[in-house]
Amino acid sequence: MRDYKRSAKLTLIITYIFAVLLIVAVIFLPTLVTWYVETKHRPQDLGATVMLTCYPCVPFAAVALVSVIKLLKNILKDTIITAQNVKMLNRISICCFCASVILLIAGVFYMPFYIVGAAAATCGMIVRVMKNILQSIYEKSEEKQI
């Protein structure tokens, strides 16, 4: 088996784990936040801030994870330079940017969200660059077929 396929399989497994963790986090976020606020002696309003920030990010995280799964499955089927993969990368980058906007706004209320928001924006930018590379290769290959 080629190395990229092994890597894609491992990444797919990790992505499924992240999807399960996302579901668990959605279910147990209030409990986890309450525990954190109490054990670290943080202000009580921090819990509401964290939940009001995290829950709006969940749909973007879910869409990004589903898109990563589709992308990895395409890679495992050797369908790499396709319009669908360009679309998946575009969707992932948009999800990263949307989550980063939410997180950067929330940074006004809890400073660590600035760091997470900047990280999400950086990830979105990196995925966007990869999308542009794949799209240019795809479009050039389409031109040659015409």
JSON list of C-alpha atoms in Angstrom, two decimals:
[
{"chain": "A", "resi": 1, "resn": "MET", "atom": "CA", "xyz": [0.00, 0.00, 0.00]},
{"chain": "A", "resi": 2, "resn": "ARG", "atom": "CA", "xyz": [1.18, 3.47, -0.78]},
{"chain": "A", "resi": 3, "resn": "ASP", "atom": "CA", "xyz": [2.26, 5.70, 2.11]},
{"chain": "A", "resi": 4, "resn": "TYR", "atom": "CA", "xyz": [-0.36, 8.34, 1.37]},
{"chain": "A", "resi": 5, "resn": "LYS", "atom": "CA", "xyz": [-3.10, 5.73, 1.66]},
{"chain": "A", "resi": 6, "resn": "ARG", "atom": "CA", "xyz": [-1.83, 4.58, 5.06]},
{"chain": "A", "resi": 7, "resn": "SER", "atom": "CA", "xyz": [-1.69, 8.18, 6.17]},
{"chain": "A", "resi": 8, "resn": "ALA", "atom": "CA", "xyz": [-5.20, 8.81, 4.83]},
{"chain": "A", "resi": 9, "resn": "LYS", "atom": "CA", "xyz": [-6.52, 5.75, 6.69]},
{"chain": "A", "resi": 10, "resn": "LEU", "atom": "CA", "xyz": [-4.91, 6.89, 9.94]},
{"chain": "A", "resi": 11, "resn": "THR", "atom": "CA", "xyz": [-6.27, 10.41, 9.45]},
{"chain": "A", "resi": 12, "resn": "LEU", "atom": "CA", "xyz": [-9.72, 8.98, 8.75]},
{"chain": "A", "resi": 13, "resn": "ILE", "atom": "CA", "xyz": [-9.61, 7.03, 12.03]},
{"chain": "A", "resi": 14, "resn": "ILE", "atom": "CA", "xyz": [-8.51, 10.16, 13.90]},
{"chain": "A", "resi": 15, "resn": "THR", "atom": "CA", "xyz": [-11.29, 12.16, 12.22]},
{"chain": "A", "resi": 16, "resn": "TYR", "atom": "CA", "xyz": [-13.89, 9.61, 13.35]},
{"chain": "A", "resi": 17, "resn": "ILE", "atom": "CA", "xyz": [-12.49, 9.89, 16.88]},
{"chain": "A", "resi": 18, "resn": "PHE", "atom": "CA", "xyz": [-12.80, 13.69, 16.70]},
{"chain": "A", "resi": 19, "resn": "ALA", "atom": "CA", "xyz": [-16.40, 13.32, 15.49]},
{"chain": "A", "resi": 20, "resn": "VAL", "atom": "CA", "xyz": [-17.22, 11.16, 18.51]},
{"chain": "A", "resi": 21, "resn": "LEU", "atom": "CA", "xyz": [-15.43, 13.63, 20.79]},
{"chain": "A", "resi": 22, "resn": "LEU", "atom": "CA", "xyz": [-17.46, 16.47, 19.28]},
{"chain": "A", "resi": 23, "resn": "ILE", "atom": "CA", "xyz": [-20.70, 14.64, 20.08]},
{"chain": "A", "resi": 24, "resn": "VAL", "atom": "CA", "xyz": [-19.48, 13.90, 23.62]},
{"chain": "A", "resi": 25, "resn": "ALA", "atom": "CA", "xyz": [-18.43, 17.53, 24.09]},
{"chain": "A", "resi": 26, "resn": "VAL", "atom": "CA", "xyz": [-21.84, 18.77, 22.93]},
{"chain": "A", "resi": 27, "resn": "ILE", "atom": "CA", "xyz": [-23.58, 16.50, 25.42]},
{"chain": "A", "resi": 28, "resn": "PHE", "atom": "CA", "xyz": [-21.27, 17.09, 28.39]},
{"chain": "A", "resi": 29, "resn": "LEU", "atom": "CA", "xyz": [-20.17, 20.70, 27.81]},
{"chain": "A", "resi": 30, "resn": "PRO", "atom": "CA", "xyz": [-22.31, 22.16, 30.61]},
{"chain": "A", "resi": 31, "resn": "THR", "atom": "CA", "xyz": [-20.95, 19.60, 33.07]},
{"chain": "A", "resi": 32, "resn": "LEU", "atom": "CA", "xyz": [-17.35, 20.10, 31.94]},
{"chain": "A", "resi": 33, "resn": "VAL", "atom": "CA", "xyz": [-17.60, 23.88, 32.07]},
{"chain": "A", "resi": 34, "resn": "THR", "atom": "CA", "xyz": [-19.20, 23.81, 35.52]},
{"chain": "A", "resi": 35, "resn": "TRP", "atom": "CA", "xyz": [-16.45, 21.50, 36.76]},
{"chain": "A", "resi": 36, "resn": "TYR", "atom": "CA", "xyz": [-13.75, 23.77, 35.28]},
{"chain": "A", "resi": 37, "resn": "VAL", "atom": "CA", "xyz": [-15.24, 26.95, 36.76]},
{"chain": "A", "resi": 38, "resn": "GLU", "atom": "CA", "xyz": [-15.54, 25.36, 40.20]},
{"chain": "A", "resi": 39, "resn": "THR", "atom": "CA", "xyz": [-12.14, 23.65, 40.36]},
{"chain": "A", "resi": 40, "resn": "LYS", "atom": "CA", "xyz": [-10.19, 26.58, 38.93]},
{"chain": "A", "resi": 41, "resn": "HIS", "atom": "CA", "xyz": [-12.17, 29.16, 40.93]},
{"chain": "A", "resi": 42, "resn": "ARG", "atom": "CA", "xyz": [-13.14, 31.16, 37.84]},
{"chain": "A", "resi": 43, "resn": "PRO", "atom": "CA", "xyz": [-15.99, 33.66, 37.69]},
{"chain": "A", "resi": 44, "resn": "GLN", "atom": "CA", "xyz": [-19.42, 32.03, 37.34]},
{"chain": "A", "resi": 45, "resn": "ASP", "atom": "CA", "xyz": [-20.23, 33.99, 34.17]},
{"chain": "A", "resi": 46, "resn": "LEU", "atom": "CA", "xyz": [-17.29, 32.31, 32.42]},
{"chain": "A", "resi": 47, "resn": "GLY", "atom": "CA", "xyz": [-19.36, 29.14, 32.04]},
{"chain": "A", "resi": 48, "resn": "ALA", "atom": "CA", "xyz": [-22.04, 30.96, 30.09]},
{"chain": "A", "resi": 49, "resn": "THR", "atom": "CA", "xyz": [-19.40, 32.67, 27.94]},
{"chain": "A", "resi": 50, "resn": "VAL", "atom": "CA", "xyz": [-17.75, 29.36, 27.09]},
{"chain": "A", "resi": 51, "resn": "MET", "atom": "CA", "xyz": [-21.04, 27.67, 26.24]},
{"chain": "A", "resi": 52, "resn": "LEU", "atom": "CA", "xyz": [-22.29, 30.65, 24.22]},
{"chain": "A", "resi": 53, "resn": "THR", "atom": "CA", "xyz": [-19.05, 30.48, 22.26]},
{"chain": "A", "resi": 54, "resn": "CYS", "atom": "CA", "xyz": [-18.66, 26.74, 21.81]},
{"chain": "A", "resi": 55, "resn": "TYR", "atom": "CA", "xyz": [-22.19, 25.78, 20.83]},
{"chain": "A", "resi": 56, "resn": "PRO", "atom": "CA", "xyz": [-22.36, 28.13, 17.81]},
{"chain": "A", "resi": 57, "resn": "CYS", "atom": "CA", "xyz": [-19.04, 26.64, 16.62]},
{"chain": "A", "resi": 58, "resn": "VAL", "atom": "CA", "xyz": [-20.40, 23.07, 16.70]},
{"chain": "A", "resi": 59, "resn": "PRO", "atom": "CA", "xyz": [-22.20, 23.16, 13.30]},
{"chain": "A", "resi": 60, "resn": "PHE", "atom": "CA", "xyz": [-19.04, 24.47, 11.63]},
{"chain": "A", "resi": 61, "resn": "ALA", "atom": "CA", "xyz": [-16.93, 21.78, 13.30]},
{"chain": "A", "resi": 62, "resn": "ALA", "atom": "CA", "xyz": [-19.43, 19.09, 12.24]},
{"chain": "A", "resi": 63, "resn": "VAL", "atom": "CA", "xyz": [-19.54, 20.25, 8.62]},
{"chain": "A", "resi": 64, "resn": "ALA", "atom": "CA", "xyz": [-15.74, 20.44, 8.53]},
{"chain": "A", "resi": 65, "resn": "LEU", "atom": "CA", "xyz": [-15.39, 16.92, 9.96]},
{"chain": "A", "resi": 66, "resn": "VAL", "atom": "CA", "xyz": [-17.89, 15.47, 7.47]},
{"chain": "A", "resi": 67, "resn": "SER", "atom": "CA", "xyz": [-16.05, 17.23, 4.64]},
{"chain": "A", "resi": 68, "resn": "VAL", "atom": "CA", "xyz": [-12.70, 15.86, 5.84]},
{"chain": "A", "resi": 69, "resn": "ILE", "atom": "CA", "xyz": [-14.20, 12.35, 5.94]},
{"chain": "A", "resi": 70, "resn": "LYS", "atom": "CA", "xyz": [-15.49, 12.70, 2.35]},
{"chain": "A", "resi": 71, "resn": "LEU", "atom": "CA", "xyz": [-12.15, 14.08, 1.22]},
{"chain": "A", "resi": 72, "resn": "LEU", "atom": "CA", "xyz": [-10.21, 11.23, 2.83]},
{"chain": "A", "resi": 73, "resn": "LYS", "atom": "CA", "xyz": [-12.54, 8.62, 1.36]},
{"chain": "A", "resi": 74, "resn": "ASN", "atom": "CA", "xyz": [-11.96, 10.14, -2.08]},
{"chain": "A", "resi": 75, "resn": "ILE", "atom": "CA", "xyz": [-8.22, 9.98, -1.52]},
{"chain": "A", "resi": 76, "resn": "LEU", "atom": "CA", "xyz": [-8.50, 6.31, -0.55]},
{"chain": "A", "resi": 77, "resn": "LYS", "atom": "CA", "xyz": [-10.40, 5.70, -3.82]},
{"chain": "A", "resi": 78, "resn": "ASP", "atom": "CA", "xyz": [-7.58, 7.47, -5.75]},
{"chain": "A", "resi": 79, "resn": "THR", "atom": "CA", "xyz": [-9.90, 10.29, -6.80]},
{"chain": "A", "resi": 80, "resn": "ILE", "atom": "CA", "xyz": [-7.70, 13.15, -5.73]},
{"chain": "A", "resi": 81, "resn": "ILE", "atom": "CA", "xyz": [-7.76, 15.97, -8.26]},
{"chain": "A", "resi": 82, "resn": "THR", "atom": "CA", "xyz": [-11.51, 16.46, -8.58]},
{"chain": "A", "resi": 83, "resn": "ALA", "atom": "CA", "xyz": [-14.02, 19.26, -8.38]},
{"chain": "A", "resi": 84, "resn": "GLN", "atom": "CA", "xyz": [-15.62, 17.55, -5.37]},
{"chain": "A", "resi": 85, "resn": "ASN", "atom": "CA", "xyz": [-12.34, 17.63, -3.44]},
{"chain": "A", "resi": 86, "resn": "VAL", "atom": "CA", "xyz": [-11.90, 21.31, -4.28]},
{"chain": "A", "resi": 87, "resn": "LYS", "atom": "CA", "xyz": [-15.43, 21.86, -2.97]},
{"chain": "A", "resi": 88, "resn": "MET", "atom": "CA", "xyz": [-14.65, 19.95, 0.26]},
{"chain": "A", "resi": 89, "resn": "LEU", "atom": "CA", "xyz": [-11.49, 21.99, 0.89]},
{"chain": "A", "resi": 90, "resn": "ASN", "atom": "CA", "xyz": [-13.41, 25.19, 0.24]},
{"chain": "A", "resi": 91, "resn": "ARG", "atom": "CA", "xyz": [-16.11, 24.12, 2.70]},
{"chain": "A", "resi": 92, "resn": "ILE", "atom": "CA", "xyz": [-13.51, 23.24, 5.36]},
{"chain": "A", "resi": 93, "resn": "SER", "atom": "CA", "xyz": [-11.78, 26.61, 5.02]},
{"chain": "A", "resi": 94, "resn": "ILE", "atom": "CA", "xyz": [-15.08, 28.50, 5.25]},
{"chain": "A", "resi": 95, "resn": "CYS", "atom": "CA", "xyz": [-15.98, 26.55, 8.41]},
{"chain": "A", "resi": 96, "resn": "CYS", "atom": "CA", "xyz": [-12.62, 27.45, 9.94]},
{"chain": "A", "resi": 97, "resn": "PHE", "atom": "CA", "xyz": [-13.12, 31.12, 9.11]},
{"chain": "A", "resi": 98, "resn": "CYS", "atom": "CA", "xyz": [-16.67, 31.17, 10.50]},
{"chain": "A", "resi": 99, "resn": "ALA", "atom": "CA", "xyz": [-15.58, 29.54, 13.75]},
{"chain": "A", "resi": 100, "resn": "SER", "atom": "CA", "xyz": [-12.65, 31.95, 14.00]},
{"chain": "A", "resi": 101, "resn": "VAL", "atom": "CA", "xyz": [-15.02, 34.94, 13.75]},
{"chain": "A", "resi": 102, "resn": "ILE", "atom": "CA", "xyz": [-17.12, 33.56, 16.62]},
{"chain": "A", "resi": 103, "resn": "LEU", "atom": "CA", "xyz": [-14.02, 32.84, 18.69]},
{"chain": "A", "resi": 104, "resn": "LEU", "atom": "CA", "xyz": [-12.40, 36.21, 18.03]},
{"chain": "A", "resi": 105, "resn": "ILE", "atom": "CA", "xyz": [-15.58, 38.00, 19.07]},
{"chain": "A", "resi": 106, "resn": "ALA", "atom": "CA", "xyz": [-15.70, 35.86, 22.21]},
{"chain": "A", "resi": 107, "resn": "GLY", "atom": "CA", "xyz": [-12.10, 36.82, 22.94]},
{"chain": "A", "resi": 108, "resn": "VAL", "atom": "CA", "xyz": [-13.45, 40.15, 24.19]},
{"chain": "A", "resi": 109, "resn": "PHE", "atom": "CA", "xyz": [-15.02, 38.23, 27.09]},
{"chain": "A", "resi": 110, "resn": "TYR", "atom": "CA", "xyz": [-12.38, 35.52, 27.63]},
{"chain": "A", "resi": 111, "resn": "MET", "atom": "CA", "xyz": [-8.91, 36.19, 26.28]},
{"chain": "A", "resi": 112, "resn": "PRO", "atom": "CA", "xyz": [-7.86, 32.57, 25.45]},
{"chain": "A", "resi": 113, "resn": "PHE", "atom": "CA", "xyz": [-10.51, 32.59, 22.72]},
{"chain": "A", "resi": 114, "resn": "TYR", "atom": "CA", "xyz": [-8.31, 35.07, 20.82]},
{"chain": "A", "resi": 115, "resn": "ILE", "atom": "CA", "xyz": [-5.62, 32.37, 20.59]},
{"chain": "A", "resi": 116, "resn": "VAL", "atom": "CA", "xyz": [-8.06, 29.66, 19.51]},
{"chain": "A", "resi": 117, "resn": "GLY", "atom": "CA", "xyz": [-9.69, 32.05, 17.03]},
{"chain": "A", "resi": 118, "resn": "ALA", "atom": "CA", "xyz": [-6.33, 32.96, 15.53]},
{"chain": "A", "resi": 119, "resn": "ALA", "atom": "CA", "xyz": [-5.47, 29.26, 15.26]},
{"chain": "A", "resi": 120, "resn": "ALA", "atom": "CA", "xyz": [-8.77, 28.55, 13.49]},
{"chain": "A", "resi": 121, "resn": "ALA", "atom": "CA", "xyz": [-8.17, 31.45, 11.08]},
{"chain": "A", "resi": 122, "resn": "THR", "atom": "CA", "xyz": [-4.66, 30.16, 10.38]},
{"chain": "A", "resi": 123, "resn": "CYS", "atom": "CA", "xyz": [-5.99, 26.67, 9.68]},
{"chain": "A", "resi": 124, "resn": "GLY", "atom": "CA", "xyz": [-8.62, 28.16, 7.38]},
{"chain": "A", "resi": 125, "resn": "MET", "atom": "CA", "xyz": [-5.93, 30.08, 5.51]},
{"chain": "A", "resi": 126, "resn": "ILE", "atom": "CA", "xyz": [-3.72, 26.99, 5.10]},
{"chain": "A", "resi": 127, "resn": "VAL", "atom": "CA", "xyz": [-6.65, 24.90, 3.84]},
{"chain": "A", "resi": 128, "resn": "ARG", "atom": "CA", "xyz": [-7.60, 27.75, 1.48]},
{"chain": "A", "resi": 129, "resn": "VAL", "atom": "CA", "xyz": [-4.08, 27.73, 0.00]},
{"chain": "A", "resi": 130, "resn": "MET", "atom": "CA", "xyz": [-4.28, 23.95, -0.48]},
{"chain": "A", "resi": 131, "resn": "LYS", "atom": "CA", "xyz": [-7.70, 24.40, -2.12]},
{"chain": "A", "resi": 132, "resn": "ASN", "atom": "CA", "xyz": [-6.28, 26.98, -4.51]},
{"chain": "A", "resi": 133, "resn": "ILE", "atom": "CA", "xyz": [-3.39, 24.67, -5.42]},
{"chain": "A", "resi": 134, "resn": "LEU", "atom": "CA", "xyz": [-5.72, 21.71, -6.03]},
{"chain": "A", "resi": 135, "resn": "GLN", "atom": "CA", "xyz": [-8.15, 23.89, -7.97]},
{"chain": "A", "resi": 136, "resn": "SER", "atom": "CA", "xyz": [-5.42, 25.24, -10.26]},
{"chain": "A", "resi": 137, "resn": "ILE", "atom": "CA", "xyz": [-4.18, 21.70, -10.97]},
{"chain": "A", "resi": 138, "resn": "TYR", "atom": "CA", "xyz": [-7.76, 20.53, -11.60]},
{"chain": "A", "resi": 139, "resn": "GLU", "atom": "CA", "xyz": [-8.54, 23.43, -13.95]},
{"chain": "A", "resi": 140, "resn": "LYS", "atom": "CA", "xyz": [-5.31, 22.92, -15.90]},
{"chain": "A", "resi": 141, "resn": "SER", "atom": "CA", "xyz": [-6.06, 19.23, -16.29]},
{"chain": "A", "resi": 142, "resn": "GLU", "atom": "CA", "xyz": [-9.56, 20.10, -17.53]},
{"chain": "A", "resi": 143, "resn": "GLU", "atom": "CA", "xyz": [-8.10, 22.54, -20.10]},
{"chain": "A", "resi": 144, "resn": "LYS", "atom": "CA", "xyz": [-5.81, 19.82, -21.49]},
{"chain": "A", "resi": 145, "resn": "GLN", "atom": "CA", "xyz": [-8.77, 17.49, -21.97]},
{"chain": "A", "resi": 146, "resn": "ILE", "atom": "CA", "xyz": [-10.64, 20.03, -24.08]}
]
